[in-house]
Coordinates of C-alpha atoms in Angstrom, one line a residue:
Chain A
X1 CA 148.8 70.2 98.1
X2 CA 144.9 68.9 97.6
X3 CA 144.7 70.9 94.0
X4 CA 143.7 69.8 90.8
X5 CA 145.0 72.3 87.9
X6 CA 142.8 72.5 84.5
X7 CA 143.5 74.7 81.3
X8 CA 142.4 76.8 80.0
X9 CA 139.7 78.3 81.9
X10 CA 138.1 79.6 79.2
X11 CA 137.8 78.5 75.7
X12 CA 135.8 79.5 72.9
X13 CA 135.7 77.1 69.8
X14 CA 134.0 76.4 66.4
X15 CA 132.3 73.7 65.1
X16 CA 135.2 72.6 62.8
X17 CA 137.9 73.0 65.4
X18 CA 140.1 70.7 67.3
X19 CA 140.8 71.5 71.3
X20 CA 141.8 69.9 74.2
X21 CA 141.7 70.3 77.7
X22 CA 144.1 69.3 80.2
X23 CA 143.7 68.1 84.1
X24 CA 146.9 68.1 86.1
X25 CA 147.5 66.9 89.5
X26 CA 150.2 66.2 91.9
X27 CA 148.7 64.4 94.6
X28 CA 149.4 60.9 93.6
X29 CA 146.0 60.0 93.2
X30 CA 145.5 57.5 90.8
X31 CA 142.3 58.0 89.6
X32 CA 140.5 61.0 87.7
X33 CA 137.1 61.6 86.0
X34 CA 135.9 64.3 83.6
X35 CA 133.0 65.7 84.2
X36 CA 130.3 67.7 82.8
X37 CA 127.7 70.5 83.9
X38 CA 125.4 72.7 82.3
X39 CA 124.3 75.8 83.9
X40 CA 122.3 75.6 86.6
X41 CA 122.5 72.0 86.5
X42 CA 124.4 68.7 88.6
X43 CA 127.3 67.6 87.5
X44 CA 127.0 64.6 85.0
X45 CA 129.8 62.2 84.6
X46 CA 131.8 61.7 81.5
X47 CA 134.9 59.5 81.9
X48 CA 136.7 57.3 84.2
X49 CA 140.3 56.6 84.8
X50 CA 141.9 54.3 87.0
X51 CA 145.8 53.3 87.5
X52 CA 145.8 55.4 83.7
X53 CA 143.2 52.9 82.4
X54 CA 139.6 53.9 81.1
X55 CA 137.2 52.5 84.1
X56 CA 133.9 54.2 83.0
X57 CA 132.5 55.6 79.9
X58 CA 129.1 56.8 80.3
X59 CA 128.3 56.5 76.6
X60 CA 129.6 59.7 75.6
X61 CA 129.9 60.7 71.9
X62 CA 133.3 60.1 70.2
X63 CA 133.5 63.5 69.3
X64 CA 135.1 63.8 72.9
X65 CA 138.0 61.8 73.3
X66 CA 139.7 61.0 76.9
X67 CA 143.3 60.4 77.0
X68 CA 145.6 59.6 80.4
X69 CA 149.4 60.0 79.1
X70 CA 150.4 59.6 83.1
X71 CA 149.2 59.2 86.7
X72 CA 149.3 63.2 86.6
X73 CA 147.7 64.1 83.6
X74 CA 144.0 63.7 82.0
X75 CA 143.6 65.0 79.0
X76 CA 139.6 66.1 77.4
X77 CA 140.4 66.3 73.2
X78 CA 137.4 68.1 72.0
X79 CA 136.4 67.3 67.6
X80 CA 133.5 68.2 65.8
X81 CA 131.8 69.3 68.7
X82 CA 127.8 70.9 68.6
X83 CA 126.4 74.1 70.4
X84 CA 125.0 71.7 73.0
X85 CA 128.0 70.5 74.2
X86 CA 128.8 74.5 75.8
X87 CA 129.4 73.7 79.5
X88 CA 131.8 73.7 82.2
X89 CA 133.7 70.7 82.3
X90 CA 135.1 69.7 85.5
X91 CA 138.3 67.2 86.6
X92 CA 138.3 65.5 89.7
X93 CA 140.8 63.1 91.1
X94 CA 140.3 60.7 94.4
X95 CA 143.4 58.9 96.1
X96 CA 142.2 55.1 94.6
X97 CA 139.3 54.3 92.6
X98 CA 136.4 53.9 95.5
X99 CA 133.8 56.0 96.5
X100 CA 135.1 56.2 100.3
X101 CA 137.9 58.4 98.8
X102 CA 137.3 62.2 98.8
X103 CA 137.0 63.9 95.0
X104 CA 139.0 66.6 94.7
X105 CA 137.4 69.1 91.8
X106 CA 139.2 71.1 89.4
X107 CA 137.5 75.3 88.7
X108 CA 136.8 73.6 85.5
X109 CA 136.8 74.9 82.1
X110 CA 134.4 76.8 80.6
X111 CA 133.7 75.7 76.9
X112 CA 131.4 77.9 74.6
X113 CA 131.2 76.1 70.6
X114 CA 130.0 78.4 68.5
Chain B
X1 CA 118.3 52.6 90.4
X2 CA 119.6 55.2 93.2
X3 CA 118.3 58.4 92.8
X4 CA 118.8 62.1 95.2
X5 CA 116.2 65.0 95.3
X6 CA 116.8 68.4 96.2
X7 CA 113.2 69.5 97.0
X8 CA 114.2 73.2 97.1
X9 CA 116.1 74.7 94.0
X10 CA 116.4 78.2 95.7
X11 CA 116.7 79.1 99.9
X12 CA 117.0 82.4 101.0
X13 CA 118.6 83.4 104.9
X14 CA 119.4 85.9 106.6
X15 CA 122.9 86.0 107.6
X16 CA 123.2 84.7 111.4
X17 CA 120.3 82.5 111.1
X18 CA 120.5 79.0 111.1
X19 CA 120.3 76.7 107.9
X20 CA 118.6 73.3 106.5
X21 CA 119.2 71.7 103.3
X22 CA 117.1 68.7 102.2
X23 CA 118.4 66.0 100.6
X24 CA 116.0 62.6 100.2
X25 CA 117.3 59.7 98.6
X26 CA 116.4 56.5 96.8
X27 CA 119.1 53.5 97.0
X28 CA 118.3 49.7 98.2
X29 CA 121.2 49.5 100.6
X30 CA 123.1 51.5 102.8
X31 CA 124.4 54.1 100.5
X32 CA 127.0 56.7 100.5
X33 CA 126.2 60.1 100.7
X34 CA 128.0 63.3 100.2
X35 CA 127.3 67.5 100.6
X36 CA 129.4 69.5 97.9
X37 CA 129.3 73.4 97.9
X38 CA 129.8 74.8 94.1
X39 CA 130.8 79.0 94.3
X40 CA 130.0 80.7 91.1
X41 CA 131.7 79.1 88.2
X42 CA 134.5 76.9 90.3
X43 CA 134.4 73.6 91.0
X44 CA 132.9 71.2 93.6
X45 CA 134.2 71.0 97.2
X46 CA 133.3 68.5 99.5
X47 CA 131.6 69.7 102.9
X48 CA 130.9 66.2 104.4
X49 CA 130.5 62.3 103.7
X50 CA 128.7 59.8 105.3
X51 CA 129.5 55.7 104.9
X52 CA 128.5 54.5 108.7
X53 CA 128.6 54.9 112.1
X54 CA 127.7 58.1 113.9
X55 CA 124.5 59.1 111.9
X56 CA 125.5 62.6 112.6
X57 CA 128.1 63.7 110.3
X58 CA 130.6 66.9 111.1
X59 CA 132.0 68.5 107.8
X60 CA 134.3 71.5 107.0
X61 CA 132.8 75.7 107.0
X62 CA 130.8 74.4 110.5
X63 CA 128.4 72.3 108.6
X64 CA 126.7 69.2 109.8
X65 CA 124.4 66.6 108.6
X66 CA 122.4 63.6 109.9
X67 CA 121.6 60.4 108.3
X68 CA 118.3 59.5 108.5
X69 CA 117.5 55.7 107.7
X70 CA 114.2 55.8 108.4
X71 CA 113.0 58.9 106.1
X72 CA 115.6 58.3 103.6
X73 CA 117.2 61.8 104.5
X74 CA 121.0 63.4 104.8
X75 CA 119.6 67.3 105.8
X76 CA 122.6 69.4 106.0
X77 CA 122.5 71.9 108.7
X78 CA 124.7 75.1 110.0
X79 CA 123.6 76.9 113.1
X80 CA 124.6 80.2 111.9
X81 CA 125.1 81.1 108.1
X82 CA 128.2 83.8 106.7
X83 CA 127.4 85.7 103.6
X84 CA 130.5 83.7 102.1
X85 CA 128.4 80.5 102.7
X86 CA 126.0 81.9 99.4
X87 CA 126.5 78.8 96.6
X88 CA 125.5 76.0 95.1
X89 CA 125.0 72.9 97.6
X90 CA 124.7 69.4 95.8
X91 CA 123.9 66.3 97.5
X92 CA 125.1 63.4 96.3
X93 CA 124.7 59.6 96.3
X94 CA 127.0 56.5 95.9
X95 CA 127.1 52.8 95.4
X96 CA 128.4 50.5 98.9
X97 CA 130.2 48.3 96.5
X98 CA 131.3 48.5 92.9
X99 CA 132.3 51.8 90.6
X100 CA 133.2 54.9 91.3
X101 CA 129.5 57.0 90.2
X102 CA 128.3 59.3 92.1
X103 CA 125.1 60.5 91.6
X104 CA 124.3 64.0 91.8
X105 CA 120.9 66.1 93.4
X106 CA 119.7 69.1 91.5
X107 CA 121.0 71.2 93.9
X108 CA 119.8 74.0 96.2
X109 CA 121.0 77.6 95.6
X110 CA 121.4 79.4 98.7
X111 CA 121.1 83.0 98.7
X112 CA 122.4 85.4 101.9
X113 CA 120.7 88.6 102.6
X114 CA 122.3 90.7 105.3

Protein backbone atom coordinates (compact mmCIF):
# COMPACT_ATOMS: atom_id res chain seq x y z
CA UNK A 1 0.00 0.00 0.00
CA UNK A 2 2.12 3.34 -1.22
CA UNK A 3 -1.17 5.66 -0.50
CA UNK A 4 -1.57 8.69 1.30
CA UNK A 5 -5.47 9.35 2.26
CA UNK A 6 -6.53 13.28 2.80
CA UNK A 7 -10.16 14.68 3.66
CA UNK A 8 -12.07 16.10 2.52
CA UNK A 9 -11.44 16.69 -1.04
CA UNK A 10 -13.29 19.54 -1.25
CA UNK A 11 -14.09 22.15 1.24
CA UNK A 12 -15.51 25.46 1.06
CA UNK A 13 -15.13 27.77 4.18
CA UNK A 14 -15.73 31.39 5.48
CA UNK A 15 -13.65 33.77 6.82
CA UNK A 16 -14.89 33.20 10.49
CA UNK A 17 -14.85 29.47 10.41
CA UNK A 18 -12.81 26.79 11.93
CA UNK A 19 -11.66 23.53 9.62
CA UNK A 20 -9.31 21.05 9.56
CA UNK A 21 -7.87 18.77 7.33
CA UNK A 22 -6.66 15.47 7.83
CA UNK A 23 -3.59 13.25 6.10
CA UNK A 24 -3.65 9.51 6.86
CA UNK A 25 -1.21 6.96 5.98
CA UNK A 26 -0.33 3.50 6.63
CA UNK A 27 2.96 3.00 5.37
CA UNK A 28 4.99 3.46 8.40
CA UNK A 29 6.68 6.34 7.18
CA UNK A 30 7.57 8.58 9.75
CA UNK A 31 7.74 11.66 8.30
CA UNK A 32 4.98 13.97 6.58
CA UNK A 33 4.82 17.53 5.16
CA UNK A 34 1.86 19.83 4.21
CA UNK A 35 2.04 21.46 1.39
CA UNK A 36 0.59 24.19 -0.61
CA UNK A 37 -0.13 25.07 -4.33
CA UNK A 38 -1.93 27.63 -6.11
CA UNK A 39 -3.18 27.12 -9.50
CA UNK A 40 -1.01 26.83 -12.01
CA UNK A 41 1.78 27.09 -9.73
CA UNK A 42 4.73 24.55 -7.87
CA UNK A 43 4.08 23.30 -4.85
CA UNK A 44 5.30 25.50 -1.91
CA UNK A 45 6.10 23.83 1.43
CA UNK A 46 4.30 24.53 4.59
CA UNK A 47 5.20 22.13 7.44
CA UNK A 48 7.49 19.45 8.48
CA UNK A 49 7.11 16.49 10.70
CA UNK A 50 9.46 14.06 11.68
CA UNK A 51 9.23 10.95 14.30
CA UNK A 52 5.64 13.24 15.14
CA UNK A 53 7.86 16.24 15.87
CA UNK A 54 7.57 19.67 13.95
CA UNK A 55 11.05 19.65 11.74
CA UNK A 56 10.29 22.67 9.39
CA UNK A 57 8.07 25.58 9.54
CA UNK A 58 8.48 27.72 6.59
CA UNK A 59 7.12 30.88 8.39
CA UNK A 60 3.63 30.22 7.80
CA UNK A 61 0.95 32.33 9.42
CA UNK A 62 -0.63 30.96 12.75
CA UNK A 63 -3.80 31.05 11.31
CA UNK A 64 -2.82 27.47 9.97
CA UNK A 65 -2.00 25.27 12.60
CA UNK A 66 -0.19 21.68 12.14
CA UNK A 67 -0.80 18.98 14.49
CA UNK A 68 0.71 15.12 14.36
CA UNK A 69 -1.51 13.12 17.02
CA UNK A 70 0.43 9.81 15.64
CA UNK A 71 2.96 8.36 13.15
CA UNK A 72 -0.35 7.93 10.94
CA UNK A 73 -1.98 10.99 11.06
CA UNK A 74 -1.24 14.88 10.08
CA UNK A 75 -3.66 17.03 10.81
CA UNK A 76 -3.93 20.96 8.75
CA UNK A 77 -6.45 23.13 11.43
CA UNK A 78 -7.44 25.98 9.33
CA UNK A 79 -8.77 29.67 11.68
CA UNK A 80 -9.32 32.92 10.46
CA UNK A 81 -8.13 32.18 7.18
CA UNK A 82 -8.15 35.05 4.03
CA UNK A 83 -9.29 34.59 0.32
CA UNK A 84 -5.64 34.16 -0.56
CA UNK A 85 -5.06 31.27 1.22
CA UNK A 86 -7.77 29.23 -1.52
CA UNK A 87 -5.49 26.40 -2.79
CA UNK A 88 -4.92 22.88 -2.98
CA UNK A 89 -3.13 21.62 -0.13
CA UNK A 90 -1.22 18.61 -0.58
CA UNK A 91 0.19 15.77 2.15
CA UNK A 92 3.17 13.83 1.49
CA UNK A 93 4.90 11.28 3.53
CA UNK A 94 8.65 9.78 2.85
CA UNK A 95 9.90 6.47 4.73
CA UNK A 96 12.50 8.73 7.18
CA UNK A 97 13.17 12.30 7.06
CA UNK A 98 15.88 12.55 4.09
CA UNK A 99 15.65 13.69 0.74
CA UNK A 100 16.98 10.13 -0.82
CA UNK A 101 13.47 8.80 0.39
CA UNK A 102 10.66 8.87 -2.25
CA UNK A 103 7.45 11.47 -1.29
CA UNK A 104 4.48 9.91 -1.55
CA UNK A 105 1.67 12.75 -2.39
CA UNK A 106 -1.79 12.81 -1.23
CA UNK A 107 -4.91 14.16 -4.29
CA UNK A 108 -4.88 16.96 -1.93
CA UNK A 109 -7.67 19.06 -0.72
CA UNK A 110 -9.07 21.66 -2.46
CA UNK A 111 -9.79 24.76 -0.13
CA UNK A 112 -11.95 27.71 -1.49
CA UNK A 113 -12.48 30.74 1.71
CA UNK A 114 -14.90 32.77 0.91
CA UNK B 1 20.51 29.52 -2.73
CA UNK B 2 19.40 26.49 -5.14
CA UNK B 3 17.15 27.36 -7.49
CA UNK B 4 15.20 25.08 -10.85
CA UNK B 5 13.86 26.64 -14.05
CA UNK B 6 11.40 25.27 -16.33
CA UNK B 7 12.08 27.33 -19.48
CA UNK B 8 8.88 26.12 -21.14
CA UNK B 9 5.45 26.62 -19.22
CA UNK B 10 3.41 24.90 -22.09
CA UNK B 11 4.76 21.90 -24.77
CA UNK B 12 2.55 20.58 -27.26
CA UNK B 13 3.17 16.74 -29.03
CA UNK B 14 1.73 14.79 -31.11
CA UNK B 15 0.95 11.50 -29.62
CA UNK B 16 3.82 8.90 -30.80
CA UNK B 17 6.41 11.50 -31.04
CA UNK B 18 9.11 11.69 -28.83
CA UNK B 19 9.39 14.14 -25.72
CA UNK B 20 12.00 16.65 -23.88
CA UNK B 21 11.49 18.47 -20.78
CA UNK B 22 14.04 21.07 -19.63
CA UNK B 23 14.99 21.39 -16.38
CA UNK B 24 18.26 23.79 -15.56
CA UNK B 25 19.35 24.20 -12.16
CA UNK B 26 21.29 26.29 -9.77
CA UNK B 27 22.85 24.48 -6.46
CA UNK B 28 26.79 24.70 -5.37
CA UNK B 29 27.12 20.95 -4.90
CA UNK B 30 25.97 17.88 -6.25
CA UNK B 31 22.35 18.22 -5.80
CA UNK B 32 19.38 16.01 -5.83
CA UNK B 33 17.08 16.12 -8.46
CA UNK B 34 13.63 14.82 -9.09
CA UNK B 35 10.69 14.60 -12.19
CA UNK B 36 7.10 14.69 -10.67
CA UNK B 37 4.03 14.33 -12.98
CA UNK B 38 0.84 16.41 -11.42
CA UNK B 39 -2.79 15.12 -13.48
CA UNK B 40 -5.45 17.66 -13.14
CA UNK B 41 -6.21 18.40 -9.59
CA UNK B 42 -4.38 15.20 -7.91
CA UNK B 43 -1.34 15.14 -6.33
CA UNK B 44 2.44 14.73 -7.26
CA UNK B 45 3.85 11.42 -8.39
CA UNK B 46 7.33 10.78 -8.66
CA UNK B 47 8.68 9.67 -12.28
CA UNK B 48 12.38 9.57 -11.43
CA UNK B 49 15.35 10.73 -8.99
CA UNK B 50 18.78 11.26 -9.38
CA UNK B 51 21.59 11.29 -6.29
CA UNK B 52 24.69 9.70 -8.25
CA UNK B 53 26.05 7.30 -10.39
CA UNK B 54 24.76 6.48 -13.79
CA UNK B 55 24.00 10.03 -15.10
CA UNK B 56 21.22 8.47 -17.01
CA UNK B 57 18.35 7.97 -14.88
CA UNK B 58 15.31 5.26 -15.81
CA UNK B 59 11.87 6.29 -14.09
CA UNK B 60 8.37 4.85 -14.11
CA UNK B 61 5.53 5.49 -17.45
CA UNK B 62 8.99 4.77 -19.80
CA UNK B 63 10.57 8.05 -18.85
CA UNK B 64 14.16 8.82 -18.67
CA UNK B 65 16.45 11.57 -17.74
CA UNK B 66 20.08 12.51 -17.84
CA UNK B 67 22.14 14.47 -15.54
CA UNK B 68 24.10 16.89 -17.03
CA UNK B 69 27.05 18.40 -14.78
CA UNK B 70 28.43 20.35 -17.06
CA UNK B 71 25.24 22.49 -18.35
CA UNK B 72 23.48 22.26 -15.08
CA UNK B 73 20.62 20.10 -16.76
CA UNK B 74 18.23 16.97 -15.71
CA UNK B 75 16.09 16.98 -19.34
CA UNK B 76 13.53 14.42 -19.00
CA UNK B 77 12.94 12.44 -22.09
CA UNK B 78 10.31 9.62 -23.48
CA UNK B 79 10.78 8.21 -26.89
CA UNK B 80 7.13 7.96 -27.59
CA UNK B 81 4.37 10.01 -25.73
CA UNK B 82 0.44 8.38 -24.82
CA UNK B 83 -2.31 10.82 -24.66
CA UNK B 84 -2.53 9.74 -20.82
CA UNK B 85 1.08 11.18 -20.51
CA UNK B 86 -0.88 14.99 -20.81
CA UNK B 87 -0.04 16.75 -17.15
CA UNK B 88 1.76 18.81 -15.18
CA UNK B 89 5.71 17.84 -15.04
CA UNK B 90 7.75 19.56 -12.10
CA UNK B 91 11.31 19.34 -11.73
CA UNK B 92 12.56 19.50 -8.55
CA UNK B 93 15.72 20.18 -6.54
CA UNK B 94 17.21 19.03 -3.09
CA UNK B 95 19.95 19.64 -0.63
CA UNK B 96 23.05 16.65 -0.43
CA UNK B 97 22.99 17.07 3.20
CA UNK B 98 20.64 18.61 5.82
CA UNK B 99 16.49 19.08 5.66
CA UNK B 100 14.10 17.63 3.98
CA UNK B 101 13.14 20.90 1.25
CA UNK B 102 12.72 20.30 -1.95
CA UNK B 103 12.55 22.89 -4.26
CA UNK B 104 10.14 23.02 -6.94
CA UNK B 105 10.42 24.29 -10.98
CA UNK B 106 7.44 26.17 -12.42
CA UNK B 107 6.57 23.38 -14.19
CA UNK B 108 5.90 22.47 -17.89
CA UNK B 109 2.36 21.65 -19.03
CA UNK B 110 2.33 19.11 -21.56
CA UNK B 111 -0.50 18.97 -23.91
CA UNK B 112 -1.20 15.70 -26.36
CA UNK B 113 -2.84 16.13 -29.66
CA UNK B 114 -3.70 12.94 -31.51
Amino acid sequence: DTEVTQTPKHLVMGMTNKKSLKCEQHMGHRAMYWYKQKAKKPPELMFVYSYEKLSINESVPSRFSPECPNSSLLNLHLHALQPEDSALYLCASTRTSGLTDTQYFGPGTRLTVL
Amino acid sequence: AQSVTQPDIHITVSEGASLELRCNYSYGATPYLFWYVQSPGQGLQLLLKYFSGDTLVQGIKGFEAEFKRSQSSFNLRKPSVHWSDAAEYFCAVGPFFGNEKLTFGTGTRLTIIP
